[in-house]
Short mmCIF file of C-alpha atoms in Angstrom, two decimals:
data_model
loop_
_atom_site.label_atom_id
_atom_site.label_comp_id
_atom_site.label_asym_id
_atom_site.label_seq_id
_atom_site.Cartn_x
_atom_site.Cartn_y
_atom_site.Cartn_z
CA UNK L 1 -11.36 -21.81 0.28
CA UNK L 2 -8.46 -24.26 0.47
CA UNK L 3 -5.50 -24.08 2.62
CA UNK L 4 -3.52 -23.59 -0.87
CA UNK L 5 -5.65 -21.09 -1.75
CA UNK L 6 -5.56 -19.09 1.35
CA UNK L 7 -1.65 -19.33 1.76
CA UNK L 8 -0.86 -18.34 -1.74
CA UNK L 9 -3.53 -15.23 -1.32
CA UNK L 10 -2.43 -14.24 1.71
CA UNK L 11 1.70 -14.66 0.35
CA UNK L 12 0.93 -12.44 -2.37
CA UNK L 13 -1.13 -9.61 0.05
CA UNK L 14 1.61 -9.58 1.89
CA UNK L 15 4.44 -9.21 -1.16
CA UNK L 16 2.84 -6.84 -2.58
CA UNK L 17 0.80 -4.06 -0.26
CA UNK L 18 4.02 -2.70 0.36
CA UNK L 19 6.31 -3.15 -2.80
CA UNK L 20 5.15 -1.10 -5.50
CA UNK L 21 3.50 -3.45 -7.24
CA UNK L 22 -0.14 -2.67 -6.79
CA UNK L 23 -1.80 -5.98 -4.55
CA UNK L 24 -5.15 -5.11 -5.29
CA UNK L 25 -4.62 -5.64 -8.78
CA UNK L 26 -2.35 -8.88 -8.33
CA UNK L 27 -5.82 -10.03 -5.46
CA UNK L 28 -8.09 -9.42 -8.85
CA UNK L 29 -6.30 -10.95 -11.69
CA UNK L 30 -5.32 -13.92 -9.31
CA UNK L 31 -8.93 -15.81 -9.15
CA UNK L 32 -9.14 -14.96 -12.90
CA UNK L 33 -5.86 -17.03 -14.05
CA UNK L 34 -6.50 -19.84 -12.01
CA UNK L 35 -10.05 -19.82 -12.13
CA UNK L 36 -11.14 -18.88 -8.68
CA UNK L 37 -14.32 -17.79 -6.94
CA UNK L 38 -13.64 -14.41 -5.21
CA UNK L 39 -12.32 -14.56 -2.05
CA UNK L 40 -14.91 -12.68 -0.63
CA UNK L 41 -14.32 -10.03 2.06
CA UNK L 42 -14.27 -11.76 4.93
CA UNK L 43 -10.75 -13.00 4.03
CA UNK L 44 -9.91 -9.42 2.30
CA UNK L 45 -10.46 -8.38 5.87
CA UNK L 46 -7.94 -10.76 7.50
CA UNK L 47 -5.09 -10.26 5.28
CA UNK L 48 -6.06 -6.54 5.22
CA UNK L 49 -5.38 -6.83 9.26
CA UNK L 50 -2.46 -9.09 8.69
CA UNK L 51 -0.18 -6.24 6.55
CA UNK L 52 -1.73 -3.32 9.00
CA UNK L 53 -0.16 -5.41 11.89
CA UNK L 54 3.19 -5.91 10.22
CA UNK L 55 3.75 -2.26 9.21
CA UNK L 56 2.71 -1.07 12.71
CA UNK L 57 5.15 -3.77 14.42
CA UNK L 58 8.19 -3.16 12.31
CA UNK L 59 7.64 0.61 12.53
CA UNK L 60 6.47 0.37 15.71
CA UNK L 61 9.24 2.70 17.36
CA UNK L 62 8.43 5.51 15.06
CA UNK L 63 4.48 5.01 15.29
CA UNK L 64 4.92 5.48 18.79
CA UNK L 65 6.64 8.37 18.84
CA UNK L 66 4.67 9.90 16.01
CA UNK L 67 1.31 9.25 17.91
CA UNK L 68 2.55 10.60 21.04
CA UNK L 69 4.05 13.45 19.91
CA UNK L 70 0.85 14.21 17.88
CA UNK L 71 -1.09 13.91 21.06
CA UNK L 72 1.03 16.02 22.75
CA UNK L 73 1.30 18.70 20.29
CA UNK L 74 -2.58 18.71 20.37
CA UNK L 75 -2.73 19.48 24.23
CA UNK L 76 -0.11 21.97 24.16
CA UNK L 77 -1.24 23.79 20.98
CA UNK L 78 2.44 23.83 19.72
CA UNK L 79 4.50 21.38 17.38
CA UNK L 80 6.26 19.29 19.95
CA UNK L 81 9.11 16.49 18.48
CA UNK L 82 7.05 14.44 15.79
CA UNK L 83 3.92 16.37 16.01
CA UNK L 84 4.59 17.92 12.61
CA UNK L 85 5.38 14.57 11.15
CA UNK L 86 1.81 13.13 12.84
CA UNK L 87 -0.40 15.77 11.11
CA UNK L 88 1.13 15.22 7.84
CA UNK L 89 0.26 11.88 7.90
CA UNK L 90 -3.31 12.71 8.89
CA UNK L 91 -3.78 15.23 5.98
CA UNK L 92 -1.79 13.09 3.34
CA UNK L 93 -5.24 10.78 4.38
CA UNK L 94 -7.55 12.64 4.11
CA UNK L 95 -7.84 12.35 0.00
CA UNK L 96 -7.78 8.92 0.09
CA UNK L 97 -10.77 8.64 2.21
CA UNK L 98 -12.91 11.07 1.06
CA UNK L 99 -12.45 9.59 -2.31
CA UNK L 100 -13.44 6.26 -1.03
CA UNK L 101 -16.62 7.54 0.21
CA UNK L 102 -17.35 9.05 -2.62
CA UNK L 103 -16.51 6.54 -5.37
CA UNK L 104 -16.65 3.26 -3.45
CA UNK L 105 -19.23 1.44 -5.65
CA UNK L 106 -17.20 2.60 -8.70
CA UNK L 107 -14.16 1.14 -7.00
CA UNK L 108 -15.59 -2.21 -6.83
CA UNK L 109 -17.51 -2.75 -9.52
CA UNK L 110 -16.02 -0.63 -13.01
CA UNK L 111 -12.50 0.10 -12.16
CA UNK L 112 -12.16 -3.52 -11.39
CA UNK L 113 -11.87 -4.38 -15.08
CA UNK L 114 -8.91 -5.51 -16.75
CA UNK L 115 -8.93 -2.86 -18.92
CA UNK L 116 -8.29 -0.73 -16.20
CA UNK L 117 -5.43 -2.97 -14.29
CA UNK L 118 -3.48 -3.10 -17.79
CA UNK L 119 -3.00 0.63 -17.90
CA UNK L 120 -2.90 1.53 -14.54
CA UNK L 121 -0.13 -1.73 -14.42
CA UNK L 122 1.81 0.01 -17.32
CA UNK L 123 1.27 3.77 -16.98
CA UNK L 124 2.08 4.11 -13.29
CA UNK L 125 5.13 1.90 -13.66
CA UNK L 126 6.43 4.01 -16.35
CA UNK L 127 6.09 7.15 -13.99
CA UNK L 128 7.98 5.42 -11.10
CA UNK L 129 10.74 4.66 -13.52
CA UNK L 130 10.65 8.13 -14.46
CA UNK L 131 10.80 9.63 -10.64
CA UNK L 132 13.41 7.30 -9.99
CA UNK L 133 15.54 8.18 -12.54
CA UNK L 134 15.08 12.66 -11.37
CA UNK L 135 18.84 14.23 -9.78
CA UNK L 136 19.04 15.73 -6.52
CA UNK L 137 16.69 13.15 -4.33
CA UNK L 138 17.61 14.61 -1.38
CA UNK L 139 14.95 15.77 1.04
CA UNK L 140 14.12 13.89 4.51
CA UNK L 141 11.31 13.83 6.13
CA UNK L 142 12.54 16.57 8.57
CA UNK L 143 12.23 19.02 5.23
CA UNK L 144 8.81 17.86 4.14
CA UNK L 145 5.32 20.56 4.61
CA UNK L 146 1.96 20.15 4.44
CA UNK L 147 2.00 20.75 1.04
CA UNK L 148 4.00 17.78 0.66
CA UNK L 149 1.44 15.63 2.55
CA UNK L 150 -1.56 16.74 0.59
CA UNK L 151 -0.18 16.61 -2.93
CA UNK L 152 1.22 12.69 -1.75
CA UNK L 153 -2.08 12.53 -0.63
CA UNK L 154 -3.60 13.23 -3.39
CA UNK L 155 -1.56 10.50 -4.95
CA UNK L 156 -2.52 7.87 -2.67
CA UNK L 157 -6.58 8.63 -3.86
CA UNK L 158 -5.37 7.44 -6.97
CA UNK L 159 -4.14 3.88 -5.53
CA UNK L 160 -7.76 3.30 -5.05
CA UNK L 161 -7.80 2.16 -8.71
CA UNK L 162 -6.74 -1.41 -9.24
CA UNK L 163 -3.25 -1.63 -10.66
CA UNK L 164 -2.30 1.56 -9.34
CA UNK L 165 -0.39 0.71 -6.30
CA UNK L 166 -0.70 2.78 -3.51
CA UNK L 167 2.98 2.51 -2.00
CA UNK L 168 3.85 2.73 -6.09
CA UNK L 169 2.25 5.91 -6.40
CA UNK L 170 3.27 7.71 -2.89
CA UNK L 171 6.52 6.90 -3.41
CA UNK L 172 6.40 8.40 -7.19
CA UNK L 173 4.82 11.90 -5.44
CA UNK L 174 7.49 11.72 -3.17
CA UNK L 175 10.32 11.27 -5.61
CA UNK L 176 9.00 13.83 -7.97
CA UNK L 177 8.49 16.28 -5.24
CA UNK L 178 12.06 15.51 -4.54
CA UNK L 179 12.81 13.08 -1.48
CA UNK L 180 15.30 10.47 -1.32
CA UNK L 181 14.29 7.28 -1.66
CA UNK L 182 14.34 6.66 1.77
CA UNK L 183 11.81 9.36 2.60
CA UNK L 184 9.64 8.75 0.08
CA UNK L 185 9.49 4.96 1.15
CA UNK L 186 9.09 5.91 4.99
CA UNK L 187 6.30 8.19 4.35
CA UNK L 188 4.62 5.79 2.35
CA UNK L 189 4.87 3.04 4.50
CA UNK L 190 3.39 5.12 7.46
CA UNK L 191 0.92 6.75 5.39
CA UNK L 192 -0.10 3.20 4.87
CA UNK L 193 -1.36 3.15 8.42
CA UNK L 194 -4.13 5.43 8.77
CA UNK L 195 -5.53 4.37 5.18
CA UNK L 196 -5.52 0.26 5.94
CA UNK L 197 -6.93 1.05 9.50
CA UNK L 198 -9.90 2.62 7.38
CA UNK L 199 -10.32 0.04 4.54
CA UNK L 200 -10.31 -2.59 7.11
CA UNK L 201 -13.17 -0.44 8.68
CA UNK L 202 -15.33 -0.73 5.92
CA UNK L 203 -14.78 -4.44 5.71
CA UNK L 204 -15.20 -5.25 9.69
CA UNK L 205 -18.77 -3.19 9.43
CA UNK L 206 -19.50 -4.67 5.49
CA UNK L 207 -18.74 -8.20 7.44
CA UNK L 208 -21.07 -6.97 10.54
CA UNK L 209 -23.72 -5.94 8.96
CA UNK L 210 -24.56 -8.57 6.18
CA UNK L 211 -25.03 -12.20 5.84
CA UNK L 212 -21.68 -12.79 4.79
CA UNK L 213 -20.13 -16.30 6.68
CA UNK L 214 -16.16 -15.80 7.49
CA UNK L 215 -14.35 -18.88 6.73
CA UNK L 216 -11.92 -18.86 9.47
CA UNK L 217 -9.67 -21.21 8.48
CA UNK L 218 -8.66 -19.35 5.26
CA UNK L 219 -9.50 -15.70 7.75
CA UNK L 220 -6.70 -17.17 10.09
CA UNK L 221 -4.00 -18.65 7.35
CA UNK L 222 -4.24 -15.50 5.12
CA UNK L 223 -3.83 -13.27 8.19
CA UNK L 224 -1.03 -14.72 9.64
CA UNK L 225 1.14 -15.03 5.88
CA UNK L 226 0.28 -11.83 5.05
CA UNK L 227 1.26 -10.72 7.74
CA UNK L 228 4.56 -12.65 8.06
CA UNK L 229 5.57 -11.57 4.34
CA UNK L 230 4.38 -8.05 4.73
CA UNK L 231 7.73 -7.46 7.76
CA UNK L 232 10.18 -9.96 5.41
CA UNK L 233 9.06 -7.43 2.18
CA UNK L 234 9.07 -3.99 4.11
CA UNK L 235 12.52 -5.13 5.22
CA UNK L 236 14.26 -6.22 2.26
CA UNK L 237 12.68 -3.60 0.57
CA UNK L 238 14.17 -0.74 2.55
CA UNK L 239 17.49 -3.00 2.54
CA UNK L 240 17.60 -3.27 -1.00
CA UNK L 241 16.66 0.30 -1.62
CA UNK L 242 19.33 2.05 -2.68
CA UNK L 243 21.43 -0.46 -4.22
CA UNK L 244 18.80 -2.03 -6.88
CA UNK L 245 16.60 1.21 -6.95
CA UNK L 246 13.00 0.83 -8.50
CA UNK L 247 13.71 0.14 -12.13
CA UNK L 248 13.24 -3.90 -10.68
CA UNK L 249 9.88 -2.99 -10.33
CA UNK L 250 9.11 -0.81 -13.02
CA UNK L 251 10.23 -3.95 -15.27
CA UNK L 252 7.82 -5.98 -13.40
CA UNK L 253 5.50 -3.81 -13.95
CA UNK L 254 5.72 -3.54 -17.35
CA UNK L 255 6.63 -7.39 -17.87
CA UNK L 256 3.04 -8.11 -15.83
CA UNK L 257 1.15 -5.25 -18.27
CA UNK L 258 2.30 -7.79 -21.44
CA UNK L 259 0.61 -10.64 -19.73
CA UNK L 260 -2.49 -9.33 -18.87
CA UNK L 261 -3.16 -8.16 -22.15
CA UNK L 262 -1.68 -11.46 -23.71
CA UNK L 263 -3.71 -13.44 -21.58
CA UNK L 264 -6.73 -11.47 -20.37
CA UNK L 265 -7.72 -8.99 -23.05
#
């Protein structure tokens, strides 16, 4: 892998694991329009780490509180502060990775096609445009039950489909279910958390187990852009959130569906 190659992989990790956009499916089709061997997962892994470290660090006021709230709440056997907030988040992952057990060869083999990423690309977008456009967005996060968590939850199994988007998606659940954009965005982002900390599980044990040789040039260059892009696209993102809205993305969305079925199918 080429520095290039690494910086423009990494660039695009980072833009897009957080806008609802769908990276994995953006990290697929990629390699295919320029030509590209896979990246393999040794660099998946860095710029995996990279966008974990830049949601922690940005949020990193609220992920402290949230954690030791949680642990408190634990000891004392009563919801203490954040502790509520804390076991949401764990619940809302729950779906996610049990699904990835369960349907991890699928994931990366099958749903990989570009079949798939054109209607995931197109049909998901068109549902965020939808949520976007409900009346009476108004819950916080103070309002929000387990209920809440599982059903966005559930949602975020379904990111494990190329194309999806997993921020996409959450924020969707959380827009139908009726939060403002705000709390569906903050949830998402912090749901993001627990779920990257697992995927970059798998990859740290898939990379310690096999015979697979990191290139750490391209490991160090993607992790450090992705990361770097992941803060500058969180932030402008939640800067940017209530005055452009998600119909920016939806278009996207839609705009990137034409291509890959102009160009790929």
């Amino acid at each position: 892998m080429d520095f290039f190659q690494a910086f423009f992989l990494g660039l695009l990790q980072g833009l897009t694991e957080f806008l609802p956009i769908s990276s994995s499916a953006h990290l697929i089709l990629t390699p295919a329009f320029f030509g590209w061997t896979d990246q393999g997962v040794g660099f998946d892994l860095s710029v995996h780490l990279g966008t974990l470290l830049a949601v922690v660090f940005y949020f990193r006021e609220d992920v402290f509180g949230i954690a030791r709230d949680g642990l408190i709440s634990m000891g004392r056997r009563k919801v203490v502060g954040q502790g509520a907030l804390a076991l949401y988040l764990v619940i809302g992952t729950i779906p996610a990775g049990l699904a990835g057990l369960a349907l991890l060869d699928l994931i990366d083999s099958t749903l990989r096609a570009v079949e798939v990423i054109f209607t995931t690309t197109l049909v998901f977008g068109i549902l965020l445009g939808i949520a976007d456009l409900l009346p009476k967005r108004q819950r916080t996060l103070d309002t929000l039950n387990w209920k809440d968590a599982l059903l966005v939850g559930i949602a975020q199994a379904m990111a494990l489909v190329p194309g999806t988007s997993r921020s996409g998606v959450t924020i969707t659940a959380g827009l139908f279910l009726g939060m403002s954009r705000e709390t569906a965005s903050r949830f998402s982002f912090l749901l993001a958390i627990p779920i990257i900390v697992l995927a970059s599980s798998v990859k740290l044990l898939e990379v310690a187990t096999s015979d697979v040789v990191v290139d750490w040039n391209g490991f160090l260059i993607g992790g450090v852009t992705s990361f770097l892009m992941a803060i500058t696209a969180i932030h402008f993102f939640l800067k940017w959130l209530n005055t452009v809205g998600m119909w920016p993305y939806v278009i996207y969305r839609i705009v990137l569906a034409g291509v890959i079925y102009a160009v790929l199918m």
